[in-house]
mmCIF file of C-alpha atoms in Angstrom:
data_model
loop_
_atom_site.group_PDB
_atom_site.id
_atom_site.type_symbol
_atom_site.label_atom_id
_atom_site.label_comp_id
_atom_site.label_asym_id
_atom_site.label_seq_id
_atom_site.Cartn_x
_atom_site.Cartn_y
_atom_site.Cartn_z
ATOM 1 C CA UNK Q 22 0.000 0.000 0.000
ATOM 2 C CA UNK Q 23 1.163 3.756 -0.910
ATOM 3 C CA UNK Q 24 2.553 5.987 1.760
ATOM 4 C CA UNK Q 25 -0.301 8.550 2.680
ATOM 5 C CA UNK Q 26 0.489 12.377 3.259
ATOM 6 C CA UNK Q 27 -1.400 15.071 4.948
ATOM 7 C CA UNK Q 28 -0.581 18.463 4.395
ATOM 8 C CA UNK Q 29 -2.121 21.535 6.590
ATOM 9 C CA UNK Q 30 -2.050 24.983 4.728
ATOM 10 C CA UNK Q 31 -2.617 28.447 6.024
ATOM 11 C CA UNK Q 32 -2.464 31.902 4.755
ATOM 12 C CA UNK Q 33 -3.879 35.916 4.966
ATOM 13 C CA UNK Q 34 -5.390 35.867 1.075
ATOM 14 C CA UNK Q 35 -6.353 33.120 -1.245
ATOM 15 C CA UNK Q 36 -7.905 33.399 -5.067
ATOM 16 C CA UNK Q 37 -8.705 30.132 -6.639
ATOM 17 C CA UNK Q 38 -9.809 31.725 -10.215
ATOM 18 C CA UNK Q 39 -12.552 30.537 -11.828
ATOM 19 C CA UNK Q 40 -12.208 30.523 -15.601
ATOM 20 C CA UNK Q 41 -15.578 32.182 -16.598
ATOM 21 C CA UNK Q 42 -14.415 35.101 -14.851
ATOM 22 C CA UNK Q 43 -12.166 36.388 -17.877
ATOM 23 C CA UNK Q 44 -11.601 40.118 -16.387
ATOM 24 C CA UNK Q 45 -12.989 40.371 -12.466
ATOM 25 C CA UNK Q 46 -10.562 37.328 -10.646
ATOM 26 C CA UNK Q 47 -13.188 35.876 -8.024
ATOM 27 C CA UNK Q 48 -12.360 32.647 -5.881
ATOM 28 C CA UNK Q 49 -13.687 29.167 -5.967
ATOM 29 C CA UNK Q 50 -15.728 28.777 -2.416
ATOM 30 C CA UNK Q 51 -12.583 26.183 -1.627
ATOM 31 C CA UNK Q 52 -8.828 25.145 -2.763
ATOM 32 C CA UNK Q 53 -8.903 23.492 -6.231
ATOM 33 C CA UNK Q 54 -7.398 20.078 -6.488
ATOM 34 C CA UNK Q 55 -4.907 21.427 -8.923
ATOM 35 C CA UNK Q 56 -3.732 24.442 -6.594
ATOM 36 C CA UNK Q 57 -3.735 21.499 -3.878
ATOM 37 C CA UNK Q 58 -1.762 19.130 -5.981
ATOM 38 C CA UNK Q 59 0.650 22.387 -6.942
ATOM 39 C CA UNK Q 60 1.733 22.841 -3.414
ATOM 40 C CA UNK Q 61 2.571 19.879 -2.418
ATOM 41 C CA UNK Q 62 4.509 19.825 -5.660
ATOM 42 C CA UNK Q 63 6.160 22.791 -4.617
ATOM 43 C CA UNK Q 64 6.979 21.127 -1.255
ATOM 44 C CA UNK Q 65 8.071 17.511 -2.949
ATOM 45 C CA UNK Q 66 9.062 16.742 -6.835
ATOM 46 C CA UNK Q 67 10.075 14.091 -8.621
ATOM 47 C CA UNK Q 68 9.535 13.353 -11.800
ATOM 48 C CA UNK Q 69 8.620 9.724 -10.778
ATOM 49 C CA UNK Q 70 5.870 10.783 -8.640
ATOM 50 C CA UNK Q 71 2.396 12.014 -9.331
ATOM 51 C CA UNK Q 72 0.716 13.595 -6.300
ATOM 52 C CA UNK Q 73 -3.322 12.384 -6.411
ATOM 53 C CA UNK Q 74 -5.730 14.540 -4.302
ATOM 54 C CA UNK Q 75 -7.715 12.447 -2.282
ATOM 55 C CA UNK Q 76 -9.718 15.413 -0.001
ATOM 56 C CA UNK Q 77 -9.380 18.794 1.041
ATOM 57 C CA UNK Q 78 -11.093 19.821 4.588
ATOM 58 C CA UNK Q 79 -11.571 23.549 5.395
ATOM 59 C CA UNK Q 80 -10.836 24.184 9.039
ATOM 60 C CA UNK Q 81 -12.099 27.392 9.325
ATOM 61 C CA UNK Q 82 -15.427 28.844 7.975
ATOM 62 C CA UNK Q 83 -15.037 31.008 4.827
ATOM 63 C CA UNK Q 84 -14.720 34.865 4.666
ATOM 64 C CA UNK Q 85 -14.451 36.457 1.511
ATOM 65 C CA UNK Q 86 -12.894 39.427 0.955
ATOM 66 C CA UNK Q 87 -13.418 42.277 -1.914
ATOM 67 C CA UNK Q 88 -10.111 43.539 -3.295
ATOM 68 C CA UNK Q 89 -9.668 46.554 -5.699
ATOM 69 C CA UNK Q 90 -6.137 47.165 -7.215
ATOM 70 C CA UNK Q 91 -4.429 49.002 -10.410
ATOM 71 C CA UNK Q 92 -3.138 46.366 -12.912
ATOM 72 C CA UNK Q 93 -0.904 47.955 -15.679
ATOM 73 C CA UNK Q 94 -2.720 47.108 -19.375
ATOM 74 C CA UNK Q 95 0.632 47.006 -21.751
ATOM 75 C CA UNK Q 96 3.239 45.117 -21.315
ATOM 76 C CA UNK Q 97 6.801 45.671 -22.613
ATOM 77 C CA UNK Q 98 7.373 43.268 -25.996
ATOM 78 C CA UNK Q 99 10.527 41.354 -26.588
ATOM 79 C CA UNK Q 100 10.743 42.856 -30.213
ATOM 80 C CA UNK Q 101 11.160 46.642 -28.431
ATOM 81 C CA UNK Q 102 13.258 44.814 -26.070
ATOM 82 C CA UNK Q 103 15.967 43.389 -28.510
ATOM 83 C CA UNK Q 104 15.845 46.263 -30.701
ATOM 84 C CA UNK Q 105 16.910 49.028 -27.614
ATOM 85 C CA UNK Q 106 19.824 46.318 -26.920
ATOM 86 C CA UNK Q 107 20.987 46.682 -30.389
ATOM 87 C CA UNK Q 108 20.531 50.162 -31.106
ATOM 88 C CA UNK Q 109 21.783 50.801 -27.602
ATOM 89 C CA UNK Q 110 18.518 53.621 -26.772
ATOM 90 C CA UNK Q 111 15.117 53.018 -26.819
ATOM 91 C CA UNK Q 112 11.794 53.350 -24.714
ATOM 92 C CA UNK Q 113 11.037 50.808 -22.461
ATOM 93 C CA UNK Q 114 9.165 52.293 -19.448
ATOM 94 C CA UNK Q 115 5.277 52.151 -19.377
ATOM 95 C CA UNK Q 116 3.655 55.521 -18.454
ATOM 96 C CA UNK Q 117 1.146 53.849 -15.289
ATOM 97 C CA UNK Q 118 -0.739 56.854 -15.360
ATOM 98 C CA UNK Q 119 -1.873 56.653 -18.788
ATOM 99 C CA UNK Q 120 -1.785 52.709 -19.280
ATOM 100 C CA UNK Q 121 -3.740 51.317 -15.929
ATOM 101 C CA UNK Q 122 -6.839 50.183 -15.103
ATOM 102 C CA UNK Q 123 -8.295 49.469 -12.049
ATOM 103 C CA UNK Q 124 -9.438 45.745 -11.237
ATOM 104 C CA UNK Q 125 -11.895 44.197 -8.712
ATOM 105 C CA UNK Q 126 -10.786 40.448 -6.835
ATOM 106 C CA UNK Q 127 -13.213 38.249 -4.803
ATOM 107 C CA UNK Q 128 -11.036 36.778 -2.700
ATOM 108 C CA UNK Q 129 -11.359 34.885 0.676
ATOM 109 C CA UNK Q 130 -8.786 35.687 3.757
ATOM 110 C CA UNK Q 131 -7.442 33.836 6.911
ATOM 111 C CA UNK Q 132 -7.471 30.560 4.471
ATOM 112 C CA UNK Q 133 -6.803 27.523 6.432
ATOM 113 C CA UNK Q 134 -7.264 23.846 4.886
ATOM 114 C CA UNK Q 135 -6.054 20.102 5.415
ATOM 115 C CA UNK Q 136 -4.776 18.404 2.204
ATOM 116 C CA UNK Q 137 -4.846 14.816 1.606
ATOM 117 C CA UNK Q 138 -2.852 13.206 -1.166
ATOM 118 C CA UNK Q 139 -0.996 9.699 -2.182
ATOM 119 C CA UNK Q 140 1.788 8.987 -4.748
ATOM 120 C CA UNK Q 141 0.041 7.525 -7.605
#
């Protein structure tokens, strides 16, 4: 029989995204199995092992958390990147004040869940 592991996580903030939401970033109500299966990744890898999520317990009840922030809308391509290192000038600053919008997150705080898994 497989070795069984049990992993307790805690943190302030959590966002599991759910994919519908293409702009606004609001949380599944719980961990995902692939965010579970990520950490313990994170925490143990091998190429040899494949981590199966077997159950994931919230410990404490779930408080969600609005969250408004600026996100910048441009981002700095590798053509105008390459091009300033061969010319030796170029621009490669964003202006934030003209180039930011501002973004809402439904997020849940003071996360705290038991992870199950075994080595497939």
């Amino acid at each position: 029989m497989p070795s069984r592991f049990c992993l307790e996580v805690a943190g302030p903030l959590a966002c599991f995204t759910r994919p519908e939401m293409k702009v606004e970033r609001v949380s599944y109500e719980v961990m995902t199995p692939s965010a579970a299966r990520a950490v313990f990744e994170s925490i143990l890898w091998k190429p040899q092992i494949r981590w199966r999520v077997q159950c994931i317990e919230v410990l404490r009840p779930i408080r969600w958390m609005n969250l408004r922030r600026n996100e910048v809308k441009s981002k700095v391509l590798m053509p105008s990147v390459v091009r300033a290192m061969q010319s030796g000038s170029g621009q490669l600053g964003i202006d934030i004040e003209d180039d930011h919008t501002q973004r809402a997150s439904v997020v849940f705080h003071s996360v705290w869940s038991l992870i199950g898994y075994w080595p497939e």
